[in-house]
mmCIF file of C-alpha atoms and ligand atoms in Angstrom:
data_model
loop_
_atom_site.group_PDB
_atom_site.id
_atom_site.type_symbol
_atom_site.label_atom_id
_atom_site.label_comp_id
_atom_site.label_asym_id
_atom_site.label_seq_id
_atom_site.Cartn_x
_atom_site.Cartn_y
_atom_site.Cartn_z
ATOM 1 C CA MET A 14 -67.292 9.711 -34.578
ATOM 2 C CA VAL A 15 -68.993 10.798 -31.390
ATOM 3 C CA GLU A 16 -70.741 14.138 -31.464
ATOM 4 C CA ILE A 17 -69.782 16.700 -28.810
ATOM 5 C CA LYS A 18 -72.948 17.629 -26.921
ATOM 6 C CA LYS A 19 -72.929 21.034 -25.294
ATOM 7 C CA GLN A 20 -74.528 21.466 -21.880
ATOM 8 C CA HIS A 21 -72.681 24.434 -20.443
ATOM 9 C CA THR A 22 -72.613 25.045 -16.717
ATOM 10 C CA LYS A 23 -74.051 28.369 -15.581
ATOM 11 C CA VAL A 24 -71.915 28.615 -12.460
ATOM 12 C CA ASN A 25 -68.964 26.233 -12.232
ATOM 13 C CA PHE A 26 -66.338 28.155 -14.207
ATOM 14 C CA THR A 27 -64.618 31.529 -14.406
ATOM 15 C CA ASN A 28 -65.819 33.532 -17.377
ATOM 16 C CA VAL A 29 -62.421 34.660 -18.648
ATOM 17 C CA ASN A 30 -60.563 33.776 -21.824
ATOM 18 C CA ILE A 31 -57.449 31.734 -21.203
ATOM 19 C CA LYS A 32 -54.493 30.778 -23.373
ATOM 20 C CA VAL A 33 -54.617 27.001 -23.657
ATOM 21 C CA GLU A 34 -51.198 25.413 -23.229
ATOM 22 C CA TYR A 35 -51.981 22.005 -21.749
ATOM 23 C CA ILE A 36 -54.674 19.354 -21.928
ATOM 24 C CA VAL A 37 -55.192 17.626 -18.569
ATOM 25 C CA GLU A 38 -56.834 14.204 -18.323
ATOM 26 C CA HIS A 39 -58.755 13.000 -15.266
ATOM 27 C CA ASP A 40 -61.128 10.368 -14.114
ATOM 28 C CA THR A 41 -64.229 11.478 -12.272
ATOM 29 C CA GLY A 42 -63.357 9.196 -9.366
ATOM 30 C CA VAL A 43 -66.935 7.914 -9.174
ATOM 31 C CA LEU A 44 -67.693 4.577 -10.802
ATOM 32 C CA GLY A 45 -70.525 3.769 -13.178
ATOM 33 C CA GLN A 46 -71.523 7.323 -14.074
ATOM 34 C CA THR A 47 -72.191 8.772 -17.509
ATOM 35 C CA ALA A 48 -70.995 12.007 -19.071
ATOM 36 C CA LYS A 49 -74.619 13.185 -18.993
ATOM 37 C CA ASN A 50 -74.821 12.526 -15.207
ATOM 38 C CA ASN A 51 -71.854 14.846 -14.779
ATOM 39 C CA ALA A 52 -73.196 17.528 -17.110
ATOM 40 C CA ASP A 53 -76.424 17.555 -15.054
ATOM 41 C CA TYR A 54 -74.524 17.601 -11.762
ATOM 42 C CA PHE A 55 -72.437 20.633 -12.713
ATOM 43 C CA GLU A 56 -75.046 22.565 -14.694
ATOM 44 C CA LYS A 57 -76.855 24.786 -12.192
ATOM 45 C CA THR A 58 -75.532 24.196 -8.680
ATOM 46 C CA ASN A 59 -72.235 25.598 -7.488
ATOM 47 C CA ARG A 60 -69.990 22.572 -6.944
ATOM 48 C CA GLY A 61 -66.695 24.438 -6.613
ATOM 49 C CA ALA A 62 -65.325 22.205 -9.358
ATOM 50 C CA SER A 63 -65.821 21.377 -13.037
ATOM 51 C CA ALA A 64 -64.050 20.328 -16.201
ATOM 52 C CA ASN A 65 -64.370 21.301 -19.840
ATOM 53 C CA TYR A 66 -65.387 17.832 -21.010
ATOM 54 C CA PHE A 67 -66.871 14.617 -19.643
ATOM 55 C CA VAL A 68 -66.467 11.466 -21.690
ATOM 56 C CA ASP A 69 -68.050 8.035 -21.417
ATOM 57 C CA LYS A 70 -68.296 5.068 -23.758
ATOM 58 C CA THR A 71 -71.078 6.547 -25.872
ATOM 59 C CA SER A 72 -70.939 10.311 -25.445
ATOM 60 C CA ILE A 73 -68.920 13.476 -24.945
ATOM 61 C CA TYR A 74 -70.373 16.458 -23.054
ATOM 62 C CA GLU A 75 -68.859 19.930 -23.157
ATOM 63 C CA VAL A 76 -69.615 21.540 -19.792
ATOM 64 C CA VAL A 77 -67.217 24.499 -19.934
ATOM 65 C CA PRO A 78 -66.275 25.901 -23.359
ATOM 66 C CA PRO A 79 -62.598 25.299 -24.121
ATOM 67 C CA GLY A 80 -60.707 28.560 -23.706
ATOM 68 C CA LYS A 81 -62.757 29.449 -20.608
ATOM 69 C CA LYS A 82 -61.416 28.634 -17.163
ATOM 70 C CA ALA A 83 -62.799 25.393 -15.712
ATOM 71 C CA TRP A 84 -62.000 24.299 -12.170
ATOM 72 C CA HIS A 85 -60.310 20.927 -12.537
ATOM 73 C CA VAL A 86 -56.784 21.326 -11.166
ATOM 74 C CA GLY A 87 -57.899 23.474 -8.252
ATOM 75 C CA ASP A 88 -55.536 21.725 -5.878
ATOM 76 C CA ASP A 89 -52.835 23.691 -7.700
ATOM 77 C CA ARG A 90 -54.237 27.069 -6.719
ATOM 78 C CA ASP A 91 -51.439 29.296 -7.905
ATOM 79 C CA ASP A 92 -52.214 30.410 -11.432
ATOM 80 C CA SER A 93 -49.034 32.468 -11.681
ATOM 81 C CA ASP A 94 -46.514 29.671 -11.178
ATOM 82 C CA ASP A 95 -45.956 29.069 -14.908
ATOM 83 C CA GLY A 96 -46.962 25.481 -14.276
ATOM 84 C CA ILE A 97 -50.135 23.631 -15.133
ATOM 85 C CA ASN A 98 -53.234 25.263 -13.713
ATOM 86 C CA ASN A 99 -56.850 26.159 -14.374
ATOM 87 C CA GLY A 100 -55.693 29.257 -16.224
ATOM 88 C CA ASN A 101 -53.856 27.490 -19.043
ATOM 89 C CA THR A 102 -55.530 24.126 -19.521
ATOM 90 C CA ILE A 103 -58.447 22.198 -20.933
ATOM 91 C CA GLY A 104 -59.693 19.506 -18.545
ATOM 92 C CA ILE A 105 -61.121 16.199 -19.756
ATOM 93 C CA GLU A 106 -62.791 13.838 -17.276
ATOM 94 C CA LEU A 107 -63.184 10.168 -18.194
ATOM 95 C CA CYS A 108 -66.016 8.147 -16.645
ATOM 96 C CA ALA A 109 -64.988 4.711 -15.360
ATOM 97 C CA GLU A 110 -67.270 1.668 -15.442
ATOM 98 C CA LYS A 111 -68.787 0.061 -12.340
ATOM 99 C CA ASP A 112 -65.959 -2.472 -12.247
ATOM 100 C CA GLY A 113 -63.370 0.299 -11.968
ATOM 101 C CA THR A 114 -62.032 0.047 -15.514
ATOM 102 C CA PHE A 115 -62.286 2.373 -18.476
ATOM 103 C CA HIS A 116 -64.332 0.945 -21.334
ATOM 104 C CA PRO A 117 -62.221 0.814 -24.541
ATOM 105 C CA ASN A 118 -64.765 3.107 -26.217
ATOM 106 C CA THR A 119 -64.377 5.653 -23.415
ATOM 107 C CA LEU A 120 -60.628 5.663 -24.051
ATOM 108 C CA ALA A 121 -61.198 5.917 -27.799
ATOM 109 C CA ASN A 122 -63.656 8.809 -27.402
ATOM 110 C CA ALA A 123 -61.308 10.652 -25.060
ATOM 111 C CA ALA A 124 -58.391 10.071 -27.428
ATOM 112 C CA TRP A 125 -60.398 11.394 -30.355
ATOM 113 C CA LEU A 126 -61.453 14.479 -28.393
ATOM 114 C CA THR A 127 -57.900 15.076 -27.195
ATOM 115 C CA GLN A 128 -56.511 14.844 -30.720
ATOM 116 C CA LYS A 129 -59.102 17.314 -31.935
ATOM 117 C CA LEU A 130 -58.243 19.771 -29.145
ATOM 118 C CA MET A 131 -54.496 19.311 -29.733
ATOM 119 C CA LYS A 132 -55.115 20.365 -33.300
ATOM 120 C CA ASP A 133 -57.516 23.212 -32.456
ATOM 121 C CA TYR A 134 -55.262 24.725 -29.786
ATOM 122 C CA ASN A 135 -51.878 23.674 -31.148
ATOM 123 C CA VAL A 136 -51.035 21.635 -28.047
ATOM 124 C CA PRO A 137 -48.061 19.287 -28.544
ATOM 125 C CA ALA A 138 -48.121 15.709 -27.250
ATOM 126 C CA LYS A 139 -45.781 16.447 -24.372
ATOM 127 C CA LYS A 140 -48.330 18.925 -23.046
ATOM 128 C CA VAL A 141 -51.118 16.358 -22.864
ATOM 129 C CA VAL A 142 -50.746 15.449 -19.201
ATOM 130 C CA ARG A 143 -52.365 13.805 -16.202
ATOM 131 C CA HIS A 144 -53.950 15.641 -13.304
ATOM 132 C CA TYR A 145 -51.107 13.899 -11.468
ATOM 133 C CA ASP A 146 -48.600 15.958 -13.472
ATOM 134 C CA ALA A 147 -50.416 19.158 -12.559
ATOM 135 C CA SER A 148 -50.846 18.682 -8.838
ATOM 136 C CA GLY A 149 -49.619 15.288 -7.719
ATOM 137 C CA LYS A 150 -53.129 13.886 -7.222
ATOM 138 C CA ASN A 151 -53.469 10.210 -8.127
ATOM 139 C CA CYS A 152 -55.621 11.011 -11.171
ATOM 140 C CA PRO A 153 -56.666 9.635 -13.631
ATOM 141 C CA GLN A 154 -56.571 6.986 -10.949
ATOM 142 C CA ARG A 155 -57.992 4.188 -13.127
ATOM 143 C CA MET A 156 -55.003 4.546 -15.445
ATOM 144 C CA ASN A 157 -52.757 3.819 -12.463
ATOM 145 C CA THR A 158 -54.314 0.668 -11.040
ATOM 146 C CA ASP A 159 -50.925 -1.061 -11.143
ATOM 147 C CA GLY A 160 -49.089 1.854 -9.525
ATOM 148 C CA LYS A 161 -46.974 2.238 -12.676
ATOM 149 C CA TRP A 162 -49.363 4.269 -14.866
ATOM 150 C CA THR A 163 -49.193 1.537 -17.485
ATOM 151 C CA LEU A 164 -52.592 2.369 -18.967
ATOM 152 C CA TRP A 165 -51.750 6.069 -19.088
ATOM 153 C CA TYR A 166 -48.588 5.430 -21.084
ATOM 154 C CA LYS A 167 -50.467 3.132 -23.422
ATOM 155 C CA TYR A 168 -53.231 5.687 -23.864
ATOM 156 C CA HIS A 169 -50.833 8.571 -24.365
ATOM 157 C CA LYS A 170 -48.729 6.702 -26.922
ATOM 158 C CA GLN A 171 -51.745 5.622 -28.949
ATOM 159 C CA LEU A 172 -53.087 9.112 -28.757
ATOM 160 C CA THR A 173 -50.131 11.009 -30.037
ATOM 161 C CA GLY A 174 -47.495 8.687 -31.344
ATOM 162 C CA ALA A 175 -45.112 10.544 -29.101
ATOM 163 C CA THR A 176 -43.349 9.940 -25.840
ATOM 164 C CA SER A 177 -45.088 10.972 -22.668
ATOM 165 C CA VAL A 178 -43.099 13.500 -20.732
ATOM 166 C CA SER A 179 -43.228 13.375 -16.978
ATOM 167 C CA VAL A 180 -43.569 16.826 -15.495
ATOM 168 C CA PRO A 181 -41.729 17.148 -12.196
ATOM 169 C CA LEU A 182 -44.005 17.377 -9.193
ATOM 170 C CA PRO A 183 -43.995 20.912 -7.756
ATOM 171 C CA SER A 184 -42.456 20.764 -4.295
ATOM 172 C CA ASN A 185 -45.377 22.575 -2.670
ATOM 173 C CA ASN A 186 -47.782 19.881 -3.778
ATOM 174 C CA THR A 187 -46.420 16.891 -1.950
ATOM 175 C CA LYS A 188 -48.958 17.242 0.833
ATOM 176 C CA GLU A 189 -51.079 14.375 -0.466
ATOM 177 C CA SER A 190 -48.240 11.932 -0.881
ATOM 178 C CA GLN A 191 -48.210 10.502 2.648
ATOM 179 C CA HIS A 192 -50.595 9.975 5.520
ATOM 180 C CA THR A 193 -49.500 9.375 9.091
ATOM 181 C CA VAL A 194 -51.871 6.847 10.643
ATOM 182 C CA LYS A 195 -53.894 8.253 13.544
ATOM 183 C CA SER A 196 -55.949 6.431 16.148
ATOM 184 C CA GLY A 197 -59.235 5.368 14.565
ATOM 185 C CA ASP A 198 -57.935 5.320 10.979
ATOM 186 C CA THR A 199 -58.889 2.314 8.880
ATOM 187 C CA LEU A 200 -57.727 1.377 5.403
ATOM 188 C CA TRP A 201 -61.316 1.580 4.244
ATOM 189 C CA GLY A 202 -61.714 5.094 5.667
ATOM 190 C CA LEU A 203 -58.415 6.238 4.167
ATOM 191 C CA SER A 204 -59.335 4.750 0.810
ATOM 192 C CA LYS A 205 -62.425 7.004 0.773
ATOM 193 C CA GLN A 206 -60.471 10.013 2.033
ATOM 194 C CA TYR A 207 -57.778 9.713 -0.618
ATOM 195 C CA ASN A 208 -59.880 8.429 -3.482
ATOM 196 C CA ALA A 209 -58.017 5.122 -3.690
ATOM 197 C CA THR A 210 -58.990 1.491 -3.167
ATOM 198 C CA VAL A 211 -58.032 -0.598 -0.150
ATOM 199 C CA ALA A 212 -56.127 -2.884 -2.528
ATOM 200 C CA ASP A 213 -54.165 0.115 -3.852
ATOM 201 C CA LEU A 214 -53.234 1.256 -0.349
ATOM 202 C CA LYS A 215 -52.089 -2.240 0.567
ATOM 203 C CA LYS A 216 -50.054 -2.566 -2.608
ATOM 204 C CA TRP A 217 -48.408 0.846 -2.274
ATOM 205 C CA ASN A 218 -47.415 0.069 1.307
ATOM 206 C CA ASN A 219 -46.652 -3.598 0.998
ATOM 207 C CA LEU A 220 -49.290 -4.443 3.620
ATOM 208 C CA LYS A 221 -50.108 -8.108 4.123
ATOM 209 C CA SER A 222 -53.292 -7.468 6.121
ATOM 210 C CA ASP A 223 -55.851 -4.706 6.633
ATOM 211 C CA ILE A 224 -54.353 -3.742 9.993
ATOM 212 C CA ILE A 225 -52.507 -0.420 10.147
ATOM 213 C CA VAL A 226 -50.439 0.803 13.079
ATOM 214 C CA VAL A 227 -50.772 4.315 14.538
ATOM 215 C CA GLY A 228 -47.784 6.480 13.594
ATOM 216 C CA THR A 229 -47.012 4.581 10.384
ATOM 217 C CA LYS A 230 -46.461 6.801 7.346
ATOM 218 C CA LEU A 231 -48.544 5.449 4.496
ATOM 219 C CA ASN A 232 -47.586 6.046 0.888
ATOM 220 C CA LEU A 233 -50.636 7.316 -1.015
ATOM 221 C CA GLY A 234 -49.449 6.255 -4.420
ATOM 222 C CA ASN A 235 -48.236 9.631 -5.605
ATOM 223 C CA ASN A 236 -44.561 8.863 -5.175
ATOM 224 C CA VAL A 237 -44.628 6.104 -7.714
ATOM 225 C CA LYS A 238 -41.467 6.180 -9.764
ATOM 226 C CA VAL A 239 -42.431 7.123 -13.275
ATOM 227 C CA PRO A 240 -40.850 4.831 -15.827
ATOM 228 C CA THR A 241 -39.531 6.418 -18.967
ATOM 229 C CA ALA A 242 -41.875 5.560 -21.778
ATOM 230 C CA ASN A 243 -40.315 4.026 -24.843
ATOM 231 C CA PRO A 244 -40.724 5.904 -28.076
ATOM 232 C CA THR A 245 -43.633 4.611 -30.097
ATOM 233 C CA PRO A 246 -42.720 2.248 -32.874
ATOM 234 C CA VAL A 247 -43.945 4.057 -35.925
ATOM 235 C CA ALA A 248 -45.389 1.824 -38.577
ATOM 236 C CA SER A 249 -44.064 3.686 -41.525
ATOM 237 C CA THR A 250 -41.416 6.288 -41.941
ATOM 238 C CA PRO A 251 -42.022 7.721 -45.354
ATOM 239 C CA LYS A 252 -38.972 8.768 -47.253
ATOM 240 C CA ALA A 253 -38.927 12.152 -48.866
ATOM 241 C CA THR A 254 -40.847 11.745 -52.079
ATOM 242 C CA LYS A 255 -39.580 13.544 -55.129
ATOM 243 C CA SER A 256 -42.045 14.624 -57.733
ATOM 244 C CA ILE A 257 -41.686 13.456 -61.314
ATOM 245 C CA GLN A 258 -40.978 17.053 -62.293
ATOM 246 C CA GLN A 259 -38.059 17.193 -59.847
ATOM 247 C CA LEU A 260 -36.675 13.980 -61.316
ATOM 248 C CA VAL A 261 -37.135 15.372 -64.824
ATOM 249 C CA ASN A 262 -35.170 18.470 -63.878
ATOM 250 C CA GLU A 263 -32.439 16.366 -62.287
ATOM 251 C CA THR A 264 -32.274 14.082 -65.313
ATOM 252 C CA LYS A 265 -32.006 17.073 -67.636
ATOM 253 C CA ALA A 266 -29.202 18.379 -65.438
ATOM 254 C CA GLY A 267 -27.396 15.073 -65.956
ATOM 255 C CA LYS A 268 -27.762 13.876 -62.394
ATOM 256 C CA HIS A 269 -29.118 10.459 -63.386
ATOM 257 C CA GLY A 270 -26.689 9.690 -66.213
ATOM 258 C CA ASN A 271 -27.726 8.068 -69.493
ATOM 259 C CA GLY A 272 -28.981 4.740 -70.803
ATOM 260 C CA ASP A 273 -28.924 1.866 -68.328
ATOM 261 C CA ALA A 274 -27.389 4.027 -65.601
ATOM 262 C CA ARG A 275 -30.349 6.389 -65.880
ATOM 263 C CA LYS A 276 -32.769 3.459 -65.823
ATOM 264 C CA LYS A 277 -31.178 2.134 -62.660
ATOM 265 C CA SER A 278 -31.029 5.537 -61.009
ATOM 266 C CA LEU A 279 -34.664 6.408 -61.686
ATOM 267 C CA GLY A 280 -35.997 2.921 -60.974
ATOM 268 C CA SER A 281 -39.777 2.714 -61.152
ATOM 269 C CA ASN A 282 -39.996 6.396 -62.104
ATOM 270 C CA TYR A 283 -37.966 5.900 -65.301
ATOM 271 C CA ASP A 284 -40.929 5.560 -67.669
ATOM 272 C CA ALA A 285 -42.777 8.554 -66.252
ATOM 273 C CA VAL A 286 -39.681 10.743 -66.325
ATOM 274 C CA MET A 287 -38.745 9.727 -69.876
ATOM 275 C CA LYS A 288 -42.283 10.327 -71.054
ATOM 276 C CA VAL A 289 -42.045 13.932 -69.899
ATOM 277 C CA ILE A 290 -38.569 14.417 -71.325
ATOM 278 C CA ASN A 291 -39.512 12.894 -74.690
ATOM 279 C CA GLY A 292 -43.023 14.262 -74.888
ATOM 280 C CA GLY A 293 -42.325 17.628 -73.344
ATOM 281 C CA SER A 294 -45.559 17.606 -71.383
ATOM 282 C CA LYS A 295 -45.827 18.546 -67.752
ATOM 283 C CA PRO A 296 -46.926 15.615 -65.609
ATOM 284 C CA ALA A 297 -50.142 16.115 -63.731
ATOM 285 C CA ALA A 298 -50.912 14.087 -60.654
ATOM 286 C CA LYS A 299 -53.171 11.338 -61.893
ATOM 287 C CA PRO A 300 -56.755 11.955 -60.823
ATOM 288 C CA VAL A 301 -58.082 9.036 -58.848
ATOM 289 C CA THR A 302 -61.413 7.866 -60.142
ATOM 290 C CA ASN A 303 -64.125 5.630 -58.704
ATOM 291 C CA LYS A 304 -63.514 6.964 -55.204
ATOM 292 C CA LYS A 305 -60.708 4.683 -54.196
ATOM 293 C CA ARG A 306 -59.892 4.370 -50.526
ATOM 294 C CA VAL A 307 -56.675 4.014 -48.609
ATOM 295 C CA TYR A 308 -56.746 1.355 -45.866
ATOM 296 C CA LEU A 309 -54.390 1.659 -42.902
ATOM 297 C CA PRO A 310 -53.868 -1.664 -41.096
ATOM 298 C CA LYS A 311 -54.734 -2.100 -37.442
ATOM 299 C CA SER A 312 -51.179 -3.303 -36.837
ATOM 300 C CA ALA A 313 -50.020 0.309 -37.229
ATOM 301 C CA LYS A 314 -50.091 2.238 -33.982
ATOM 302 C CA THR A 315 -49.550 5.590 -35.629
ATOM 303 C CA TRP A 316 -49.496 6.994 -39.127
ATOM 304 C CA ARG A 317 -47.954 10.289 -40.111
ATOM 305 C CA VAL A 318 -49.954 12.949 -41.945
ATOM 306 C CA TYR A 319 -48.610 16.050 -43.663
ATOM 307 C CA LYS A 320 -49.761 19.338 -45.106
ATOM 308 C CA THR A 321 -51.246 18.684 -48.552
ATOM 309 C CA SER A 322 -48.743 21.182 -49.960
ATOM 310 C CA GLY A 323 -45.901 19.151 -48.430
ATOM 311 C CA PRO A 324 -43.163 18.560 -47.578
ATOM 312 C CA TYR A 325 -44.022 14.893 -46.990
ATOM 313 C CA THR A 326 -41.013 14.199 -44.834
ATOM 314 C CA THR A 327 -40.436 12.924 -41.329
ATOM 315 C CA GLY A 328 -40.368 15.768 -38.844
ATOM 316 C CA LYS A 329 -42.832 17.839 -40.864
ATOM 317 C CA GLU A 330 -45.967 15.986 -39.717
ATOM 318 C CA VAL A 331 -49.080 17.957 -38.898
ATOM 319 C CA GLY A 332 -50.389 15.047 -36.865
ATOM 320 C CA PHE A 333 -50.672 11.325 -36.370
ATOM 321 C CA LEU A 334 -53.535 8.985 -37.068
ATOM 322 C CA ALA A 335 -54.021 6.000 -34.767
ATOM 323 C CA PRO A 336 -55.117 2.994 -36.878
ATOM 324 C CA ALA A 337 -54.556 0.442 -34.075
ATOM 325 C CA GLN A 338 -56.910 2.274 -31.783
ATOM 326 C CA TYR A 339 -59.784 1.948 -34.236
ATOM 327 C CA GLY A 340 -59.033 -1.563 -35.507
ATOM 328 C CA GLY A 341 -57.648 -0.028 -38.702
ATOM 329 C CA LEU A 342 -58.720 3.137 -40.505
ATOM 330 C CA ASN A 343 -59.719 3.936 -44.057
ATOM 331 C CA TYR A 344 -60.264 7.157 -45.951
ATOM 332 C CA GLU A 345 -61.599 8.150 -49.323
ATOM 333 C CA ILE A 346 -58.791 9.347 -51.565
ATOM 334 C CA ILE A 347 -59.508 12.874 -52.720
ATOM 335 C CA LYS A 348 -56.599 12.968 -55.116
ATOM 336 C CA ALA A 349 -53.062 11.775 -55.684
ATOM 337 C CA LEU A 350 -50.510 14.428 -54.750
ATOM 338 C CA ALA A 351 -47.300 12.628 -55.709
ATOM 339 C CA THR A 352 -46.074 9.059 -56.067
ATOM 340 C CA ASP A 353 -47.793 7.090 -53.261
ATOM 341 C CA VAL A 354 -48.926 10.320 -51.591
ATOM 342 C CA TYR A 355 -52.653 10.981 -51.360
ATOM 343 C CA GLU A 356 -54.899 13.706 -50.085
ATOM 344 C CA ILE A 357 -57.481 12.508 -47.558
ATOM 345 C CA LYS A 358 -59.923 14.255 -45.239
ATOM 346 C CA THR A 359 -59.603 13.477 -41.516
ATOM 347 C CA SER A 360 -61.847 14.562 -38.682
ATOM 348 C CA ALA A 361 -58.933 15.516 -36.449
ATOM 349 C CA PHE A 362 -56.642 17.315 -38.880
ATOM 350 C CA GLY A 363 -58.815 18.270 -41.852
ATOM 351 C CA ASN A 364 -57.430 17.669 -45.352
ATOM 352 C CA VAL A 365 -53.958 16.193 -45.137
ATOM 353 C CA ALA A 366 -51.457 14.238 -47.201
ATOM 354 C CA ILE A 367 -50.674 10.634 -46.378
ATOM 355 C CA TYR A 368 -47.819 8.458 -47.618
ATOM 356 C CA ALA A 369 -49.208 5.035 -48.484
ATOM 357 C CA ALA A 370 -46.708 3.089 -50.567
ATOM 358 C CA LYS A 371 -47.254 -0.676 -50.630
ATOM 359 C CA SER A 372 -44.186 -1.150 -48.422
ATOM 360 C CA THR A 373 -45.879 0.719 -45.575
ATOM 361 C CA GLY A 374 -48.600 -1.921 -45.226
ATOM 362 C CA ALA A 375 -51.301 0.384 -46.558
ATOM 363 C CA THR A 376 -53.611 -0.810 -49.307
ATOM 364 C CA ILE A 377 -55.446 1.187 -51.943
ATOM 365 C CA LYS A 378 -58.661 -0.210 -53.368
HETATM 366 ZN ZN1 ZN B 17 -58.385 14.794 -11.621
#
């Protein structure tokens, strides 16, 4: 995984401790730059702006320590509005390529960083938002090249396994949403002024040519209707897993009947349960030898992980892994915790439990 390089700005932040509630994602708006370019740009000279992190396809730079106030949603000046502002957020800027797209590795690095920060600051998925959600600015612009934020929804879903929540635009921040054409305005000039492309402006306003008429109100792309994102299909929904000891107790209490009825009721656990009942020994989770690994297929968008102490049930996740985003994932198995439940070590969530029965598509080898 990419290392976070620290090159803290001396001037472009407010040296106060903030309570982090949101993570805000941006693009730098300038094409073909690196995270290092940005770290250098913001280091010593007062720019009146900044962000906590800059991410490109090979590196992550921390420019303002998380938990200190960076200046990235400054167009929402009011820090006391209980909304999304510099005083309660971590800002992540993604660097776009020269061709105006985000490199897949830039998206992967940003997703990894975001997941780490979500964990570190206990930020839920619905509070990972766009600059657009904070202030109405068309940012991260390169995730909105189709005017429908398709890439943002894709990114957000992969990132969290949860539904993106659209935060209503504060009414005092609609100033950027329209421009009334004045004499001398050109699409090219407006595209620079509003950090959009000529093609975007034409698309948003249904313009057939580059000619604009004085007095026309131009849509600047911020009023795009936000489609409701579909819930992420989750690859596996583990069922609550009972331990052998629980089944033993139930069997002793008569819950699983006798003879064939018991065999049917306990299914594949029958032998293990009967061994305990007949032998009187307490079952220990089998130690896994030879450093076996669990492989999560790339067809799985998300994979639930749980506290190692359990419970291993839906709704009690401590996080989600994103196998699809990395072309599949695999982890060394530290130990077996219960039937088909293993302890693994993840970079984003630390040591966690994972449910990896054969039926989930996971393989152990
Ligand atoms: Zn932004």
